[in-house]
C-alpha positions as protocol buffer text, in pm:
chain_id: "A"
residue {
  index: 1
  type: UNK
  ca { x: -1968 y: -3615 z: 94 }
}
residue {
  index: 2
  type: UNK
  ca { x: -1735 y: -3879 z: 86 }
}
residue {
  index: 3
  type: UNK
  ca { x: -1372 y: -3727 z: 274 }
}
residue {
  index: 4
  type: UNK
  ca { x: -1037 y: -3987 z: 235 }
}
residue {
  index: 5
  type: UNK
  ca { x: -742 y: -3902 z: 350 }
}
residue {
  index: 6
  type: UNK
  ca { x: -416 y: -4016 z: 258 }
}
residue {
  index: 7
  type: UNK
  ca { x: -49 y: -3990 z: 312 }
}
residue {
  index: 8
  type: UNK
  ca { x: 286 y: -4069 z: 188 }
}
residue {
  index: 9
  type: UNK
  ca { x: 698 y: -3976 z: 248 }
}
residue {
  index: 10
  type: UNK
  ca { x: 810 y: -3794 z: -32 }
}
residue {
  index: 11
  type: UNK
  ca { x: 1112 y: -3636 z: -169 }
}
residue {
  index: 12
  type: UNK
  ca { x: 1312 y: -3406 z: -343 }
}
residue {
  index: 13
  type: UNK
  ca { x: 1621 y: -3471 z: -517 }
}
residue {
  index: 14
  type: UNK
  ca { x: 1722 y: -3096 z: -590 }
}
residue {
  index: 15
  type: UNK
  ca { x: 1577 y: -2843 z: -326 }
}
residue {
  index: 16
  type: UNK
  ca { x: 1579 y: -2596 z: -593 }
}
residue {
  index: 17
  type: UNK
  ca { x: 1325 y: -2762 z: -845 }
}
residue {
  index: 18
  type: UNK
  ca { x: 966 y: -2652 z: -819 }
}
residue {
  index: 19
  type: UNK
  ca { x: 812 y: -3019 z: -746 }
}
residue {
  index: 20
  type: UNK
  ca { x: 849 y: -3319 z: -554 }
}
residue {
  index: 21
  type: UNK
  ca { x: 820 y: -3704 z: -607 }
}
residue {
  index: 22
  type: UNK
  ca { x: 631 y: -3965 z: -384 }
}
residue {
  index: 23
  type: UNK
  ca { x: 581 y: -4342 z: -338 }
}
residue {
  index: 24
  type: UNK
  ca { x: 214 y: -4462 z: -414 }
}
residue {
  index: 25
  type: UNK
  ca { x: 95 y: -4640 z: -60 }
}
residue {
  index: 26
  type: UNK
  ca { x: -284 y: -4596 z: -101 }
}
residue {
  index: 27
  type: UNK
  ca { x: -369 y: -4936 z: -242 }
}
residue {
  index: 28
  type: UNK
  ca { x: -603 y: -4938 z: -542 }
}
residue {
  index: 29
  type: UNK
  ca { x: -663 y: -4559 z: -483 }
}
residue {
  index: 30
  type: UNK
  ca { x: -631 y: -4336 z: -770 }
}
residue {
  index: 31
  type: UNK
  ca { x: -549 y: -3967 z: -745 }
}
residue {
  index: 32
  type: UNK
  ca { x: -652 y: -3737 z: -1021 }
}
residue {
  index: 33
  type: UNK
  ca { x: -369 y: -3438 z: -901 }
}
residue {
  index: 34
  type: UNK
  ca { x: -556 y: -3155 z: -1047 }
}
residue {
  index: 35
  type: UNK
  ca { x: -843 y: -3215 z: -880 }
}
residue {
  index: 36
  type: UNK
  ca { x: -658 y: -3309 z: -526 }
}
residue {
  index: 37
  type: UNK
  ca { x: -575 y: -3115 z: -198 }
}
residue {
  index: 38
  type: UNK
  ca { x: -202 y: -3176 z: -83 }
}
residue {
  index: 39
  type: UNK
  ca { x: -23 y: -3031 z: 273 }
}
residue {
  index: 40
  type: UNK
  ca { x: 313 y: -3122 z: 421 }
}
residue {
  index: 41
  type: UNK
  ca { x: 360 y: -3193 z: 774 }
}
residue {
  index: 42
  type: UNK
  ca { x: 654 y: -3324 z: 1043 }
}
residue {
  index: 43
  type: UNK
  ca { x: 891 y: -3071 z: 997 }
}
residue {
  index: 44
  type: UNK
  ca { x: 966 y: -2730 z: 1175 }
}
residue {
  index: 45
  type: UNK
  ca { x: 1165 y: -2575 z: 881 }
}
residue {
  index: 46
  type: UNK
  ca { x: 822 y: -2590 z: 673 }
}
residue {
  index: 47
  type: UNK
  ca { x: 641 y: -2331 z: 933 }
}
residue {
  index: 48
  type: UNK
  ca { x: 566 y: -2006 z: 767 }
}
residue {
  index: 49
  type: UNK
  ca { x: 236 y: -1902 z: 836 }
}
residue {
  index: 50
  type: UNK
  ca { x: 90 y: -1806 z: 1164 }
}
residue {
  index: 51
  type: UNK
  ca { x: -104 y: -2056 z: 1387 }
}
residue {
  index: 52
  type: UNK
  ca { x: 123 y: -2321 z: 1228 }
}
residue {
  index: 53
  type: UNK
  ca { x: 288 y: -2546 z: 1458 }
}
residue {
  index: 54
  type: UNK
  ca { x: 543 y: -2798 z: 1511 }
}
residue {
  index: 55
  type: UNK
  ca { x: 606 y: -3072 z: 1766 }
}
residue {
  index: 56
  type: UNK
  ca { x: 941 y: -3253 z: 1802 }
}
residue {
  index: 57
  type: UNK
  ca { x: 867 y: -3592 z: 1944 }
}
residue {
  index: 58
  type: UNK
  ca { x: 1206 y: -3625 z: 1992 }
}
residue {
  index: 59
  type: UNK
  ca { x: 1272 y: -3332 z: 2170 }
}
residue {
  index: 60
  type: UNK
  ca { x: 922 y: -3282 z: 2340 }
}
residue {
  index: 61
  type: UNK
  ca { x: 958 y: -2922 z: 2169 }
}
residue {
  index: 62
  type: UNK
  ca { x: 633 y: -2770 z: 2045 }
}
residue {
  index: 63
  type: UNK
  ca { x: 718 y: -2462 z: 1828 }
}
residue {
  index: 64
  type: UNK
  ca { x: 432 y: -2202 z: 1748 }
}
residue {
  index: 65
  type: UNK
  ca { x: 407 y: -1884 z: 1530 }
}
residue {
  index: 66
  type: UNK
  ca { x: 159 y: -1701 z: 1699 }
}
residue {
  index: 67
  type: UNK
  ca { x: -48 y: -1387 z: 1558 }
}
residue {
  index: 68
  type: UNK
  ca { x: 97 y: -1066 z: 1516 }
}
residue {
  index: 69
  type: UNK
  ca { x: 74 y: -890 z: 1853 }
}
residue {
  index: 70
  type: UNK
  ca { x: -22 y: -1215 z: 2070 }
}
residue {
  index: 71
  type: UNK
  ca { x: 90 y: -1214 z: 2423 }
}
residue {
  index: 72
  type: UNK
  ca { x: 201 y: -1566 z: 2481 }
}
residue {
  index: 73
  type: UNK
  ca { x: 196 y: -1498 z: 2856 }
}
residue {
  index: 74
  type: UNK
  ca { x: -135 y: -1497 z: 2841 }
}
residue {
  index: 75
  type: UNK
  ca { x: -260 y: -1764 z: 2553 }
}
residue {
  index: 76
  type: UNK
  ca { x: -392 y: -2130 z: 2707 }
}
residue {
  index: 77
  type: UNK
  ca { x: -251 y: -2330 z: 2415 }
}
residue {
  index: 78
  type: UNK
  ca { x: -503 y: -2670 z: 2326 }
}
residue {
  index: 79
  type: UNK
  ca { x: -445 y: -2956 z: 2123 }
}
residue {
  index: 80
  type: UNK
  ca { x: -501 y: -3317 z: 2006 }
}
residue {
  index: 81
  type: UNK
  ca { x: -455 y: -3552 z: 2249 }
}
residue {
  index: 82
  type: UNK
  ca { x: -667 y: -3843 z: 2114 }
}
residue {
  index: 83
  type: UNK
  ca { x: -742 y: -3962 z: 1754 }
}
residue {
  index: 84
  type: UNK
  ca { x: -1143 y: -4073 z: 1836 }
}
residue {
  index: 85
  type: UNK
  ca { x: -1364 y: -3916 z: 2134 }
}
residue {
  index: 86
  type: UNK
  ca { x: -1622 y: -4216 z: 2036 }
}
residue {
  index: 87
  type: UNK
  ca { x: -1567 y: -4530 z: 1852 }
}
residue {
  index: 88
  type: UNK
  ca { x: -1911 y: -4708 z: 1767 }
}
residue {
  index: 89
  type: UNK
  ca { x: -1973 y: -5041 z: 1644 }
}
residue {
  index: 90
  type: UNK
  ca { x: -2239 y: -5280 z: 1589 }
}
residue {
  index: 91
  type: UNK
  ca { x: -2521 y: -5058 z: 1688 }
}
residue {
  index: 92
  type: UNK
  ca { x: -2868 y: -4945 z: 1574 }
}
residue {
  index: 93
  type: UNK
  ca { x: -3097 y: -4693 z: 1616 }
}
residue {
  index: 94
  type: UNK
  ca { x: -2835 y: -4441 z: 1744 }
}
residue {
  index: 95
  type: UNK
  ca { x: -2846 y: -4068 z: 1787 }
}
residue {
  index: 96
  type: UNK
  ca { x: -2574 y: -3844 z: 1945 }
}
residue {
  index: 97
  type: UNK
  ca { x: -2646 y: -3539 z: 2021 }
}
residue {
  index: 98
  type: UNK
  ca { x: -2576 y: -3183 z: 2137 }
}
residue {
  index: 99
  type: UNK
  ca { x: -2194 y: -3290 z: 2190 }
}
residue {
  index: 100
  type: UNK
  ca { x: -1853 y: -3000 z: 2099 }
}
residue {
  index: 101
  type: UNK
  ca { x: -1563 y: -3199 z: 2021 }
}
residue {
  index: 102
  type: UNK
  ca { x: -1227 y: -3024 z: 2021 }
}
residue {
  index: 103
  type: UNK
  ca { x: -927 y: -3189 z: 1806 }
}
residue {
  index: 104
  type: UNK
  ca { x: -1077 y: -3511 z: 1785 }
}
residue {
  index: 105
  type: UNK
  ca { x: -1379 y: -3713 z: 1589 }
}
residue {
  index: 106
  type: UNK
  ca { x: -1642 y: -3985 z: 1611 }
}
residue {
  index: 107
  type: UNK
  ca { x: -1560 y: -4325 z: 1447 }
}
residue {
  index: 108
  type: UNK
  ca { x: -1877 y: -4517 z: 1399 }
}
residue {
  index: 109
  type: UNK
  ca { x: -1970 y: -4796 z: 1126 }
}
residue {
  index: 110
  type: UNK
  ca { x: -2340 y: -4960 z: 1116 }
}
residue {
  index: 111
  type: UNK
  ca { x: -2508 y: -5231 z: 867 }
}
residue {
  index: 112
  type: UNK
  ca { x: -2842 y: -5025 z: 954 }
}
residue {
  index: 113
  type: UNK
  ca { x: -2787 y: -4670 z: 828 }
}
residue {
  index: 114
  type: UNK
  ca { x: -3019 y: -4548 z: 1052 }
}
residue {
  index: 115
  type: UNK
  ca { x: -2742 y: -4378 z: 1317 }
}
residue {
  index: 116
  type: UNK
  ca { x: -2778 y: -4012 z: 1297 }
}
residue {
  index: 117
  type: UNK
  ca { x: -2519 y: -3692 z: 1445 }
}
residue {
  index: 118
  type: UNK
  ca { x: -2681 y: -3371 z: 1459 }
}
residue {
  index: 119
  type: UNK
  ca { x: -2603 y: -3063 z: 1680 }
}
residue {
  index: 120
  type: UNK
  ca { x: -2228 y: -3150 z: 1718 }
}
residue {
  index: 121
  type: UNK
  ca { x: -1941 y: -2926 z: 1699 }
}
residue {
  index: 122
  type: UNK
  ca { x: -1597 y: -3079 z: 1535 }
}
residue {
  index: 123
  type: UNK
  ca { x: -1300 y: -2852 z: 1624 }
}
């Protein structure tokens, strides 16, 4: 399966209008919207579900809704802290193998289509 992923600013000129406009910046990309998967991100005010999260670079404020009943005294909070565990290029023959990745992903290109992944975990 072939995943792209895209993104855009977009805005609303009356908050109380059921849709929103955007400015194409996907390059000769076309999006057929009834068949596409849409989420908003960067701001806290959009948090309403739990295990959503928000992080104020600004501020260096991380805001959390955590389950029902959760503790937060005792929760060991992970995230992202790197956009590629592995970057590969120009190789051949590879195989990686047996590896759990948390919050991050394997960038890899070949000419050779013979590199393989098998056994990993993405988180």
């Amino acid at each position: 399966a072939v995943v792209s992923t895209q993104s855009a600013h977009y805005g609303r000129d009356d908050p109380e209008e059921n849709f929103f406009t955007y400015h194409h910046t996907f390059g000769n990309f076309e999006i057929e919207a009834h068949l596409s998967r849409y989420f908003f991100e960067d701001k806290v005010e959009l948090l309403d579900v739990e295990e959503e999260w928000h992080f104020d670079k600004n501020s260096e404020v991380l805001t959390f809704i955590p389950p029902a009943g959760t503790d937060m005294s005792q929760v060991k909070l992970r995230g992202k802290v790197q956009t590629y565990a592995i970057t590969i290029t120009d190789s051949q023959h590879l195989l990686i193998k047996n590896l759990d990745f948390f919050a991050t992903t394997i960038k890899g290109s070949s000419s050779s289509k013979k590199e393989k992944s098998t056994d990993c975990t993405l988180r």
